Coordinates of C-alpha atoms and ligand atoms in Angstrom, one line a residue:
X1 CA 33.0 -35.4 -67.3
X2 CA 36.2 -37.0 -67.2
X3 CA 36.2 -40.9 -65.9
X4 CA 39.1 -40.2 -63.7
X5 CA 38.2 -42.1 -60.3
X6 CA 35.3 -44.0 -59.1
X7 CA 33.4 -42.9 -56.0
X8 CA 32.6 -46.3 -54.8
X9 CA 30.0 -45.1 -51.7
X10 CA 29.0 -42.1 -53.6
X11 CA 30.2 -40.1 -50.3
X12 CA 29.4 -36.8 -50.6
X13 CA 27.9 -36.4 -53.9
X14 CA 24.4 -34.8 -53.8
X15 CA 21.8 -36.4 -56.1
X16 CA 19.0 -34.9 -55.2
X17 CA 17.7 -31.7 -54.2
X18 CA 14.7 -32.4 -51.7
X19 CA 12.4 -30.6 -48.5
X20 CA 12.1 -34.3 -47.2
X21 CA 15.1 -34.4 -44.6
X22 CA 18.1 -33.0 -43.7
X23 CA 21.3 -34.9 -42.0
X24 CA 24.0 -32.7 -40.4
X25 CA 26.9 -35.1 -39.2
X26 CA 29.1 -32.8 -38.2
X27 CA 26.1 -31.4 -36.0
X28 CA 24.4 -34.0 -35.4
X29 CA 21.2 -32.8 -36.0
X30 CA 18.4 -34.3 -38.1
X31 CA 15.9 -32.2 -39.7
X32 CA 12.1 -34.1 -40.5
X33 CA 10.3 -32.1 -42.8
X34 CA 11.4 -28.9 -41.3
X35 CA 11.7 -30.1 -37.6
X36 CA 14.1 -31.2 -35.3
X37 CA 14.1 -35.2 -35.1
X38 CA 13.7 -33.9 -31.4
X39 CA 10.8 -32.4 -31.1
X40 CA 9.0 -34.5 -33.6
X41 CA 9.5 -38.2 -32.0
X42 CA 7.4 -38.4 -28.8
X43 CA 5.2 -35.3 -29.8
X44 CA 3.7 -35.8 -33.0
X45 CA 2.0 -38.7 -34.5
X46 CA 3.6 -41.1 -37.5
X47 CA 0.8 -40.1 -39.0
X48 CA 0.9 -36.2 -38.9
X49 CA 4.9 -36.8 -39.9
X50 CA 3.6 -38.9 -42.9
X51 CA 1.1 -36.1 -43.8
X52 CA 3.6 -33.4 -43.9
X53 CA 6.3 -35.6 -45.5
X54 CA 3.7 -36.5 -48.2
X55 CA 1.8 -33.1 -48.6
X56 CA -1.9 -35.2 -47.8
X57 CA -4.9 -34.1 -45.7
X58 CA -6.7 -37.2 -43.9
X59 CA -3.9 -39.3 -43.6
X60 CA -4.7 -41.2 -40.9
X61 CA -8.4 -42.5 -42.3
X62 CA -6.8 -43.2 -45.4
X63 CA -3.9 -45.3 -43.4
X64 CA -6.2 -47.4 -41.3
X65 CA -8.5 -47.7 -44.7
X66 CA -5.1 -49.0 -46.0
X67 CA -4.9 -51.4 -43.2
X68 CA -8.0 -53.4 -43.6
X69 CA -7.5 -53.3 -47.6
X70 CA -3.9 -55.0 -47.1
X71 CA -5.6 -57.6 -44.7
X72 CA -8.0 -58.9 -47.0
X73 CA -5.0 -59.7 -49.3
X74 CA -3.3 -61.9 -46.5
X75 CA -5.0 -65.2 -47.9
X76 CA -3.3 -64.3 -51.4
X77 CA 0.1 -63.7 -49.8
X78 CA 0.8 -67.0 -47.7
X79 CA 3.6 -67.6 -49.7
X80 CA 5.5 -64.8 -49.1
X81 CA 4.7 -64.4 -45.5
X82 CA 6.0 -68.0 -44.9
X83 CA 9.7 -66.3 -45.0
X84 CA 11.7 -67.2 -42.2
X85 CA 13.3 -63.8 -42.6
X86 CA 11.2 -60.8 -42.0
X87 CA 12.6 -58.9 -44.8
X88 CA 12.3 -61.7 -47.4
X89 CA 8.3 -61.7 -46.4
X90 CA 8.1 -57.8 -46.6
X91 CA 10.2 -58.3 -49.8
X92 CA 7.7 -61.1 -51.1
X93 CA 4.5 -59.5 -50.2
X94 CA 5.2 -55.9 -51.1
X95 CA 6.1 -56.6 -54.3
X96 CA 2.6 -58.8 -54.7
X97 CA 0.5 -55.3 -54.4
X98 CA -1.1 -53.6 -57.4
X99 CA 0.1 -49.8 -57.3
X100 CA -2.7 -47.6 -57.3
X101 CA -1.1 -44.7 -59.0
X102 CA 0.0 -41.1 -57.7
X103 CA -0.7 -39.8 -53.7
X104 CA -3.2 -43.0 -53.0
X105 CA 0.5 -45.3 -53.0
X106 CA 1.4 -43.5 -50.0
X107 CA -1.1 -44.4 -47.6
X108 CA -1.1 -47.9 -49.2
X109 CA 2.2 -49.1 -49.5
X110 CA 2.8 -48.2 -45.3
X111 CA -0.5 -49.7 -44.5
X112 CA 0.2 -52.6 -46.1
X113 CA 3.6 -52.6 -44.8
X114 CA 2.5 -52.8 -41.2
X115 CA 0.1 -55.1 -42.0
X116 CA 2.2 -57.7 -43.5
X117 CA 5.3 -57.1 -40.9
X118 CA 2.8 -57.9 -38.3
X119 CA 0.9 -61.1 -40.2
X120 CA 4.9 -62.6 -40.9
X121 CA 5.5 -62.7 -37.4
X122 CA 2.4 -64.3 -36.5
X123 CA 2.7 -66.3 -38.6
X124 CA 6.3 -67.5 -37.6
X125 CA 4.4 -68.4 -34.5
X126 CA 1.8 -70.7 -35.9
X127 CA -0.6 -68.0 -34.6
X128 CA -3.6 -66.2 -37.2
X129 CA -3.0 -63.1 -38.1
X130 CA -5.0 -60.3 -36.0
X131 CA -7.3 -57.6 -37.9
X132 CA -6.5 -53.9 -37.8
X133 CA -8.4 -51.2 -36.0
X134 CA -8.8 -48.5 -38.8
X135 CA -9.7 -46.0 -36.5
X136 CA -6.7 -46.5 -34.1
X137 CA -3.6 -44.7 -34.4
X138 CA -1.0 -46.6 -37.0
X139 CA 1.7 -47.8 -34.3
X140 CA -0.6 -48.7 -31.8
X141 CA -2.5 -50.4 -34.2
X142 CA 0.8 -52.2 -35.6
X143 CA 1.9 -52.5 -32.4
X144 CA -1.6 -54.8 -31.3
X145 CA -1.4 -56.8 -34.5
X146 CA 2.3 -57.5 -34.1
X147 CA 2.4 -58.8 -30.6
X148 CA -1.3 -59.9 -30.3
X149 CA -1.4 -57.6 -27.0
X150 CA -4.9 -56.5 -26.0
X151 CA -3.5 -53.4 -24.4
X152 CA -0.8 -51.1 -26.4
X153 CA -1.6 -47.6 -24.0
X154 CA 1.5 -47.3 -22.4
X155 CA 3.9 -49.0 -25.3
X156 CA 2.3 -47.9 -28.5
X157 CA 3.2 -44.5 -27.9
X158 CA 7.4 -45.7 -27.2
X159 CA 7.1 -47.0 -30.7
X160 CA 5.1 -44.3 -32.6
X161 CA 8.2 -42.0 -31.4
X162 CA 10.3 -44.5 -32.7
X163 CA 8.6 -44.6 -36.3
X164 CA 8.7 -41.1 -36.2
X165 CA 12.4 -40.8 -35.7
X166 CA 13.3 -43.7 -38.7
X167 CA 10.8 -41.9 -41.2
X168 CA 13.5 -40.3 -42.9
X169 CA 17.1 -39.7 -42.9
X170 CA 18.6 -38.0 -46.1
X171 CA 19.9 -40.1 -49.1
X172 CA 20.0 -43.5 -47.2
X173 CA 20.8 -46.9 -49.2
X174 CA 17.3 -47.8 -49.3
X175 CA 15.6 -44.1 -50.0
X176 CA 18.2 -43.9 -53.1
X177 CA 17.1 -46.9 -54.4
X178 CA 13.9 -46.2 -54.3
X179 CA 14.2 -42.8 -55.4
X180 CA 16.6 -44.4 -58.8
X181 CA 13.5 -47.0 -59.2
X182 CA 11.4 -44.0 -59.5
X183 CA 13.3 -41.7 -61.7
X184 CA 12.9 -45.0 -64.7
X185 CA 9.2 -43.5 -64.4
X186 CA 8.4 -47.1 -62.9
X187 CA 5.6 -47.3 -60.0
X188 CA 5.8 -46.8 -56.2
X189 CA 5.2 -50.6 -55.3
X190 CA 8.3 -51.5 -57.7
X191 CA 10.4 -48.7 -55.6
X192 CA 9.5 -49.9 -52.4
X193 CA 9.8 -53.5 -53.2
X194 CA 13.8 -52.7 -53.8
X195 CA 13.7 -50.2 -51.4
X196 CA 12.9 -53.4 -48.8
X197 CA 15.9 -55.1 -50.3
X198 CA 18.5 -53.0 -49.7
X199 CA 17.4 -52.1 -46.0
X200 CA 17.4 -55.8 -45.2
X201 CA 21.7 -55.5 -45.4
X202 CA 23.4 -55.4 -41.9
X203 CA 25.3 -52.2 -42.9
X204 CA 21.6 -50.0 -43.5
X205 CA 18.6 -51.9 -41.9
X206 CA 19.7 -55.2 -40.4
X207 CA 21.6 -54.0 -37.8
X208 CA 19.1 -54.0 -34.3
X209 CA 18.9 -57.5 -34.1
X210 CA 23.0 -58.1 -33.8
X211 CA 22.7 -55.5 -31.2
X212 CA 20.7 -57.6 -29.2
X213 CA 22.8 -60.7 -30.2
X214 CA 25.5 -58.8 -28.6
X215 CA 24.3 -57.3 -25.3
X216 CA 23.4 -61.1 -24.7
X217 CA 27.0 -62.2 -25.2
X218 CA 28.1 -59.2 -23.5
X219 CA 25.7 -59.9 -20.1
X220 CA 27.4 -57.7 -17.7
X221 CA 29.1 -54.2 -17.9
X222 CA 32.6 -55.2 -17.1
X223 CA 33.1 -58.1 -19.2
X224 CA 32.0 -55.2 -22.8
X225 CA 35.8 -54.1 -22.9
X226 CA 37.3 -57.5 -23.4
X227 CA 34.4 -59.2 -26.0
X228 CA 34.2 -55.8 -27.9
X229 CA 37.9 -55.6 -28.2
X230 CA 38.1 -59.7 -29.2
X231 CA 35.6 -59.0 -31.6
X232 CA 37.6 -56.2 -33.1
X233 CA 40.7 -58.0 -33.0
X234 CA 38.8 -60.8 -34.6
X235 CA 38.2 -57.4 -37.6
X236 CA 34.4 -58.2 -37.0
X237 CA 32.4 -54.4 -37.1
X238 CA 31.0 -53.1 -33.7
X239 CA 26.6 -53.7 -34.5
X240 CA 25.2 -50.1 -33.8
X241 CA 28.4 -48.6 -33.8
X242 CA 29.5 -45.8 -36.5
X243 CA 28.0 -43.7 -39.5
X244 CA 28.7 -42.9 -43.0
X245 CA 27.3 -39.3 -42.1
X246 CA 27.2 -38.6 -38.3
X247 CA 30.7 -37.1 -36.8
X248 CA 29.2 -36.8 -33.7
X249 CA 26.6 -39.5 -31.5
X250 CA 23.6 -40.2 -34.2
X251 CA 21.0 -37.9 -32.5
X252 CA 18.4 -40.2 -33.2
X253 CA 20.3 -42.6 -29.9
X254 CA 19.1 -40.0 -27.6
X255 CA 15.6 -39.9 -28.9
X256 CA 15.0 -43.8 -28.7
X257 CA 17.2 -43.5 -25.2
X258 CA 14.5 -40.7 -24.1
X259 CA 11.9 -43.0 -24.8
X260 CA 13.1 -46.0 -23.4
X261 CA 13.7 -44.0 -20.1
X262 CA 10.1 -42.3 -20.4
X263 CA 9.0 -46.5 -20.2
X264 CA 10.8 -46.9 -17.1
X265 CA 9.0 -43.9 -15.5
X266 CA 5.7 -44.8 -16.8
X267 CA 6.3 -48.9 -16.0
X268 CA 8.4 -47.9 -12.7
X269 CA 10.9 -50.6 -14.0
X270 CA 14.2 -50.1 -14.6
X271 CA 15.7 -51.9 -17.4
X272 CA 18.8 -54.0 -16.9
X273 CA 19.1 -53.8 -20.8
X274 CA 19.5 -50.2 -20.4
X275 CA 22.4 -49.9 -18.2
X276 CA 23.9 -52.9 -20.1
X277 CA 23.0 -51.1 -23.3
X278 CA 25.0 -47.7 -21.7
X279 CA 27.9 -49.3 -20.5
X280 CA 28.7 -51.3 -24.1
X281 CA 28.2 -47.7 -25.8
X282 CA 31.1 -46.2 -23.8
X283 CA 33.3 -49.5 -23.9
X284 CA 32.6 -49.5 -27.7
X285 CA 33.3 -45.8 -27.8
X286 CA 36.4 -45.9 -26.3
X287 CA 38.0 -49.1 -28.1
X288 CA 36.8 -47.6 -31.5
X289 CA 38.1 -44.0 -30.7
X290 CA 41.6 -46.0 -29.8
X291 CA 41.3 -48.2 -33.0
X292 CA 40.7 -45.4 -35.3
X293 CA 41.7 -42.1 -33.7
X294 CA 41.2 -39.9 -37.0
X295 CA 37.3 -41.7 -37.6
X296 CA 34.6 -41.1 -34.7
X297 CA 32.8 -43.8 -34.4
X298 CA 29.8 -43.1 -32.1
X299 CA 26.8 -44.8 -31.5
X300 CA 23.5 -45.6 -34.6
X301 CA 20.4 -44.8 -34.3
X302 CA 19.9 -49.0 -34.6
X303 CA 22.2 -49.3 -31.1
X304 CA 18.9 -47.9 -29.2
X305 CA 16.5 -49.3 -31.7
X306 CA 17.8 -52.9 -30.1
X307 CA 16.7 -51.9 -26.9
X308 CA 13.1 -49.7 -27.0
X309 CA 12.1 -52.4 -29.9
X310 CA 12.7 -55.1 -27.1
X311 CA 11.0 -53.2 -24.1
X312 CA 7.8 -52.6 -26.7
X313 CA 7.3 -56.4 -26.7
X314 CA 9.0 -57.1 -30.1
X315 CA 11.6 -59.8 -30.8
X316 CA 14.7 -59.2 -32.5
X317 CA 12.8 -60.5 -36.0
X318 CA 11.0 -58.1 -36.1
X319 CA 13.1 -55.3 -35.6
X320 CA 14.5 -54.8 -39.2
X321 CA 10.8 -55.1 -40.6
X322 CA 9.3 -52.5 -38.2
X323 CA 12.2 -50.0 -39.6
X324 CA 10.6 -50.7 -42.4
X325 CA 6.9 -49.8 -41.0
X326 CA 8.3 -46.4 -40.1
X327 CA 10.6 -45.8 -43.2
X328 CA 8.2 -46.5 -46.6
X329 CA 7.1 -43.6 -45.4
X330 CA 10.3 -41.5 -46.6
X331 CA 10.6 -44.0 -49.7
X332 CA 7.1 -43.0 -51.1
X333 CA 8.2 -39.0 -50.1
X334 CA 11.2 -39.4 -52.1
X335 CA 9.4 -41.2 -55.1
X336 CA 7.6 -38.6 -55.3
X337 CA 9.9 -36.0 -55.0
X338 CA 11.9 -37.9 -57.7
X339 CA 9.4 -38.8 -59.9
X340 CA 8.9 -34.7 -60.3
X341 CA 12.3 -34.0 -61.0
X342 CA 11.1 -36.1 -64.3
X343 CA 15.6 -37.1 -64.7
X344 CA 16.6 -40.4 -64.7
X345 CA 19.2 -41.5 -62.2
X346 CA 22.0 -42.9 -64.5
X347 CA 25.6 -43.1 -63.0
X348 CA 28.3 -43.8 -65.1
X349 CA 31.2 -46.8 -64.1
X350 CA 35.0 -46.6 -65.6
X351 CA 36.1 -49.9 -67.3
X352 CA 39.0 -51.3 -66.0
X353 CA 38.5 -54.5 -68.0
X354 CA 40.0 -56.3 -70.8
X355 CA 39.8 -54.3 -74.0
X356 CA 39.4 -56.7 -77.5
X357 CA 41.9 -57.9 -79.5
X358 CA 42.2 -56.4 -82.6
Ligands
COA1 N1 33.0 -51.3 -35.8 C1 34.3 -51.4 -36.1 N2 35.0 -50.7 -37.0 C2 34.2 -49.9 -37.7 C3 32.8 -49.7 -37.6 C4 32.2 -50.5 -36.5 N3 30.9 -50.4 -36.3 N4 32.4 -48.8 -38.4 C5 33.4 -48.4 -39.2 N5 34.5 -49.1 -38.7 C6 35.9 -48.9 -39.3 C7 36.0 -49.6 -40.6 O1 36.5 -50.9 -40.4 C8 37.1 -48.7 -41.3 O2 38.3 -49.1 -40.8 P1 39.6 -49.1 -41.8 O3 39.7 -47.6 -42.3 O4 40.7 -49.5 -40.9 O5 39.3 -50.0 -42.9 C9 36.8 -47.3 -40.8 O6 36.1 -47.5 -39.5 C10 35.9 -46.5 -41.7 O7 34.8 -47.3 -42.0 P2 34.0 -47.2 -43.4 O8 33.7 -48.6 -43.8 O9 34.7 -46.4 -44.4 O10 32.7 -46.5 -43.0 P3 31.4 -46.4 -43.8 O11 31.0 -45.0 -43.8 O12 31.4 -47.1 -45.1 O13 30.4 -47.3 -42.8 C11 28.8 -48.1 -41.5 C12 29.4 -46.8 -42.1 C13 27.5 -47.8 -40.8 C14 28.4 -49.1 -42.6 C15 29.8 -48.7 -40.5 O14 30.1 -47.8 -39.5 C16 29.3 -50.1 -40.0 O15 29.5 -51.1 -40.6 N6 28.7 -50.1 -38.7 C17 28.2 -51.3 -38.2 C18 26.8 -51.6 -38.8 C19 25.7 -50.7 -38.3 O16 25.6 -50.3 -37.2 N7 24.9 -50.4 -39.3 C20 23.7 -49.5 -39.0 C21 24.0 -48.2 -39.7 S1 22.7 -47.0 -39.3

């Protein structure tokens, strides 16, 4: 092939053939193992999405099994988990695990993964870490060890649909570099491990907790227009704001809306984070859509994450690592899926550098 241009973000080059996930952005429409983003989040367990996405019977068991494995290990990980950033621990203490080999890395790396999200941020408090329930479901059980709640009944169900929505989304950052870890025939833990560091970046994973940052500095409706349009003016980037894929709203927003609304119901509260959340969306909306009138700009799936992540009981901290919790499970599907292909992912570059002098 001739070296005639580089295609810098790779936009719209398909690497990989896969039944994982499917992202329409003209659409909008996201496509988990062969349903609707939609109908899966809210209805259908993070386990029975991990079972389908990995092809395994008994996934549950062999998660909470994972669970209590991963917090026996805590003792040997205190250096990692000492992090101050959540991702750096993850980063740290992933990387620390022995890969088992084949299917078992599945229900063991996103055990694990829940595990040591939960333990960090603990641990950030000076508080012990809290044991796992193997026979509870995964995100209430994350969701107890995490916040140290006694009861997750009402919550832990707001952020299984959540984990449910994030478990996969096409060729991501991190999924492709976990799926070009895998194709050097290297093992699942290894993939992971770099899958971690490249959602950790502010442009894929680390986006939630600016959110936040900003609906704090926003405070009330009417004052979004003129500290969105400073901050633009400024050539700062909108947190939660735009896609490289979605042309349209990403459809995951209205799941994590739908689920912050079902908490309101269920706790009869309304949130004033909500109707902050709503107002910034369409001041953001409309500033962008002036700013860049050939580019839609619409609202992330991390916009909404900011604000059911905060009404489960989770600070902003922990918000990149519990994408995580719900992700590894597309990063293992896709290592597999790679690691059958059996072809190494190997790009090529054009050198635009010096040439010797003869
Ligand atoms: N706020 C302000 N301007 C934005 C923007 C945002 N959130 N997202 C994109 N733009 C602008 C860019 O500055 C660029 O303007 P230019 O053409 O004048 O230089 C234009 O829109 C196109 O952006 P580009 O960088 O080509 O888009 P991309 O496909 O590489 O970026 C994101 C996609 C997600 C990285 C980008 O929209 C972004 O940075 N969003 C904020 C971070 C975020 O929410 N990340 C979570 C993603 S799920």
């Amino acid at each position: 092939m001739e070296k005639t241009r580089a295609h810098s973000g790779l936009e719209g080059i398909v690497v990989a053939d896969t039944t994982l996930s499917e992202v329409d952005g003209e659409r909008g429409r996201l496509i988990i193992a062969g349903e609707d983003v939609e109908r899966l989040a809210g209805s259908v367990r993070f386990e029975e999405v991990c079972a389908k996405l990995w092809g395994q019977a008994d996934v549950a068991r062999r998660l909470g099994q994972a669970r209590q494995e991963a917090f026996a290990l805590l003792p040997k990980l205190r250096g990692a988990l000492e992090a101050t950033d959540g991702m750096d621990a993850l980063r740290g203490a992933v990387a620390q695990l022995t890969a088992r080999g084949g299917p078992d890395d599945g229900p063991w790396v996103t055990g694990a993964m829940a595990v040591f999200a939960a333990a960090w941020a603990r641990r950030l408090r000076g508080l012990d870490p809290v044991a796992p329930r193997p026979d509870a479901g995964h995100a209430e059980d994350y969701l107890r060890m995490a916040t140290g709640s006694g009861d997750v009944t009402l919550l832990g169900p707001r952020l299984d649909a959540y984990l449910v929505a994030v478990s996969d989304h096409g060729m991501n950052a991190s999924t492709f570099a976990a799926r070009v870890v895998a194709s050097t025939g290297s093992d699942a833990v290894s993939a992971v491990t770099a899958a971690v560091g490249a959602l950790k970046g502010p442009l894929h994973g680390g986006a939630p907790g600016p959110v936040l940052d900003m609906l704090d500095a926003i405070q009330a409706a009417d004052a979004a227009a003129s500290w969105l349009g400073a901050e633009l003016d400024a050539g700062r980037r909108i947190m939660g704001m735009g896609h490289r894929i979605y042309r349209v709203r990403d459809p995951r927003a209205a799941v994590l809306e739908k689920q912050i609304e079902l908490y309101e119901r269920q706790a009869a509260s309304p949130s004033p984070r909500l109707q902050l959340a709503r107002a910034v969306e369409r001041a953001a909306e409309s500033l962008l859509k002036q700013r860049h009138p050939d580019r839609a700009l619409r609202a992330n799936v991390e916009f909404y994450t900011a604000v059911l992540l905060e009404a489960v009981g989770l600070s902003r901290t922990q918000f990149s690592p519990t994408f995580a919790v719900g992700r590894v499970a597309g990063w293992f599907a896709h290592v597999e899926e790679q690691r059958r292909t059996g072809r190494l992912i190997r790009p090529a570059s054009r050198y635009i550098g010096p040439l010797p002098v003869k």
